């Protein structure tokens, strides 16, 4: 075939780039994802635009930097009017559906101000980040004294669980993400508490979140008609709570935990923001061996389950004629430190946090030459939306979509490409901002990474610099190295050039700009003309002779 | 009174900052505007955010830099969702009406995409830049072989003229902006041709554009009820076509033209962009004495007419009780080179182009201490929207409005203030971009001005630097002066810091960010906790004990 008809855009949440056997993990065996890589391209340097779920996803979906779309952290609403891949793909004749998580927070104020009702197709799409919703499930059903994190979240899944007999006010937590205590088998052992990570979640594997979502995706694809579709299949796992159902809780043990990447020098000379994160509760917890030895095997088990579900999903595609007419993409919204660099979770720009897996299989003949290869070019999460639009046959929209189509790489071409990648992090809502007395406008970080260097700018503070060639583990911060002043200056220059880019003229394309010019000459605007002899007649015919009697148009 | 109830926001178009007697013009006598300045504050260093009508106005109305709102040139649509002073003022209980010009180009695609009908109040406001329209008249009725510049523009005014007996397909041009030839008094002498500038437009003064708009504003104010209002009274004049009705065509002559500000060195060592503009048709025309001697007296006559209309308007306010409950603002959207610096029109950042008059009279007692003073602080056009919001009693919205309220200055306070002002110019639709082979992303200019220096950055080209203290006429470009490297570096740093600012997180205020923190702890997100002993009970109560029977909420 010349090009795939559909796009299956699979996202895991918090999946580290190197926790796949095809990316070199020595113990975690992911044969199904590996097989996809063997038939596609693995992009080994893919950076997310922010190492935090919500902002990263809004960049994936809009194809725009966080600095452009403004959803700077989780639950900062994506402003009404920002277009997403759904809008662009539908314009190109491709439907765009969601099964799973987006972390989208709708701009309620904007929708009300513009009079966009939610119970219309337009309103529902604005509210749901441009997707048509097969099932929205952010996989976030935490509950605390102030209520639910997401009051409407995951109710379909909870209803499913209850129908299956998991009786609870919140079976998402009480069964799918909790084990039971040994002493009293009716007492919950919550997956929120890291010591419980190795326990088996008291849910049947088939009823746990990853297989459930896979089933929902298959259900969508099975009923789809001939209209080309993009399906965003967006899993919550291996994201916390770190707890897996049997048998996955027990596939890996502490003996499979790869050595931690950290160095005491990191603590001694740490950048102030990095230091604040290291010294926070999460950093401290993940620096403890008992935490790592409990969490990492569970995390690996969750990934193993994900991989098995990929096997199931890919088999369905093969059995139903979709394997060869569907572009398949596997990625993640950010990584997980897992104790590396004295850190847990994500937030900063070390590779375990900001780099993600990206594997794309294009079934078309044009991609045969690249199957099984690894592409080391700098890829950004914002490249996916323009890639999908390219496959959908839509016109490129560089005045809106700031990423670039990856299709040339998949087809063995070598396009002009970026020299550096950008990521951003706004920590103004984190405790670390208070620790540093940073105002919201100060509590912002920017990464500039190129083939050899990774640089971080922190508003109001010193920078950070790592030599990726000679220090691939990013342990030695060269911010004050006299030998690296030129590199640091280059990085600041790149950041400035990037920051000043035109990102908001989204109502007019470069092509329209070039085609029209000022457009005013032919419309009778006559500037700098002393008399009629200085300008061609057609423009001036309206301005000579006697008044034409009115009225005109 | 403690604060004025209404805002009368008067804008002229293309009125140079120094073409007022209160600003030092030796021949042009503007007693009515001077009187306003004598009772208010004249801000002597007010910069527009772009020296071009449409972009400048979108910054005035949105309170945001062009880099933020994206309407980078005339007729680049302001994207749907961008809020304007109308939205903000109505939120604070103040109506916001328009009489005259906005140069607003609606985002038709965005309105259709979001399903916003034009025949609703919401749709009409989105289409009209947030204003309720008493009368929209952009004063732009040029007509050429490709049609009208603004097909719907100025029809009300044309109908008015026809009703008055000015029979024509386009009386805006044929009468209000044209004289007649001496040889054949029925033959038009179009105001488009600069040689005709000194002729009298064949329209009665009362029927010409400036008095007409004044009448419409008075009509609005006369019918207004007690609801506080902001009225944007937005004149097209003294903008081209440069032609005035009697007696204003004949008030000034070549003997009143102040000396041109230019120097042969400017041509010899010109910045490439500046050189391209100088060598364009407009620059060449306005470098000719015959052009200046025809145009400038007409331009002065138009300003004299504007001032007389201010006298009429202010008298109406006094006679009708509005003088003392209305904040009155007089400004312009940009200036006019008029041959200075070998340039005509606007486009670049010399003072005649980028600096505008700004006079504000606050009738309240709190402003008594500043009456008749001149404020030399750096003011930006984007300061007006937050100023009006402040007077309307609305909460400041610095996450949306990038300017700052001028009220403290009016009340004799000395707030923390900006160190530099920014202006931008996108010349991608101008012939000069083709001359320089500049792509749309390259064809962009940025000004950084502080108390002493004015700097211009041109994408891909060298910079420009003027010493405003020692070279107030901006004749000597110091871009390659070895003594000024530090200043140039400082200016580049300021531009970079500005460019990286957070301008798009408009859906959440700093106050909301600070009040909520991550907000996830109280909602049950438990991170970095090994066991129950490490966290306070209220958060964990949902995660201990036996499952609560469902269903929950």
Short mmCIF file of C-alpha atoms in Angstrom, two decimals, chain A residues 57 97 147 184 196 210 213 246 372 383 410 552:
data_model
loop_
_atom_site.label_atom_id
_atom_site.label_comp_id
_atom_site.label_asym_id
_atom_site.label_seq_id
_atom_site.Cartn_x
_atom_site.Cartn_y
_atom_site.Cartn_z
CA UNK A 57 -0.05 15.84 26.67
CA UNK A 97 -11.12 9.13 18.81
CA UNK A 147 -12.80 15.22 47.47
CA UNK A 184 -6.28 -9.59 57.85
CA UNK A 196 2.77 -2.47 49.25
CA UNK A 210 -4.44 -2.04 31.02
CA UNK A 213 -8.47 -0.28 28.03
CA UNK A 246 -1.02 -11.33 39.59
CA UNK A 372 14.20 -2.30 12.49
CA UNK A 383 6.17 16.09 16.01
CA UNK A 410 10.26 6.66 8.34
CA UNK A 552 -22.43 51.57 -5.63
#
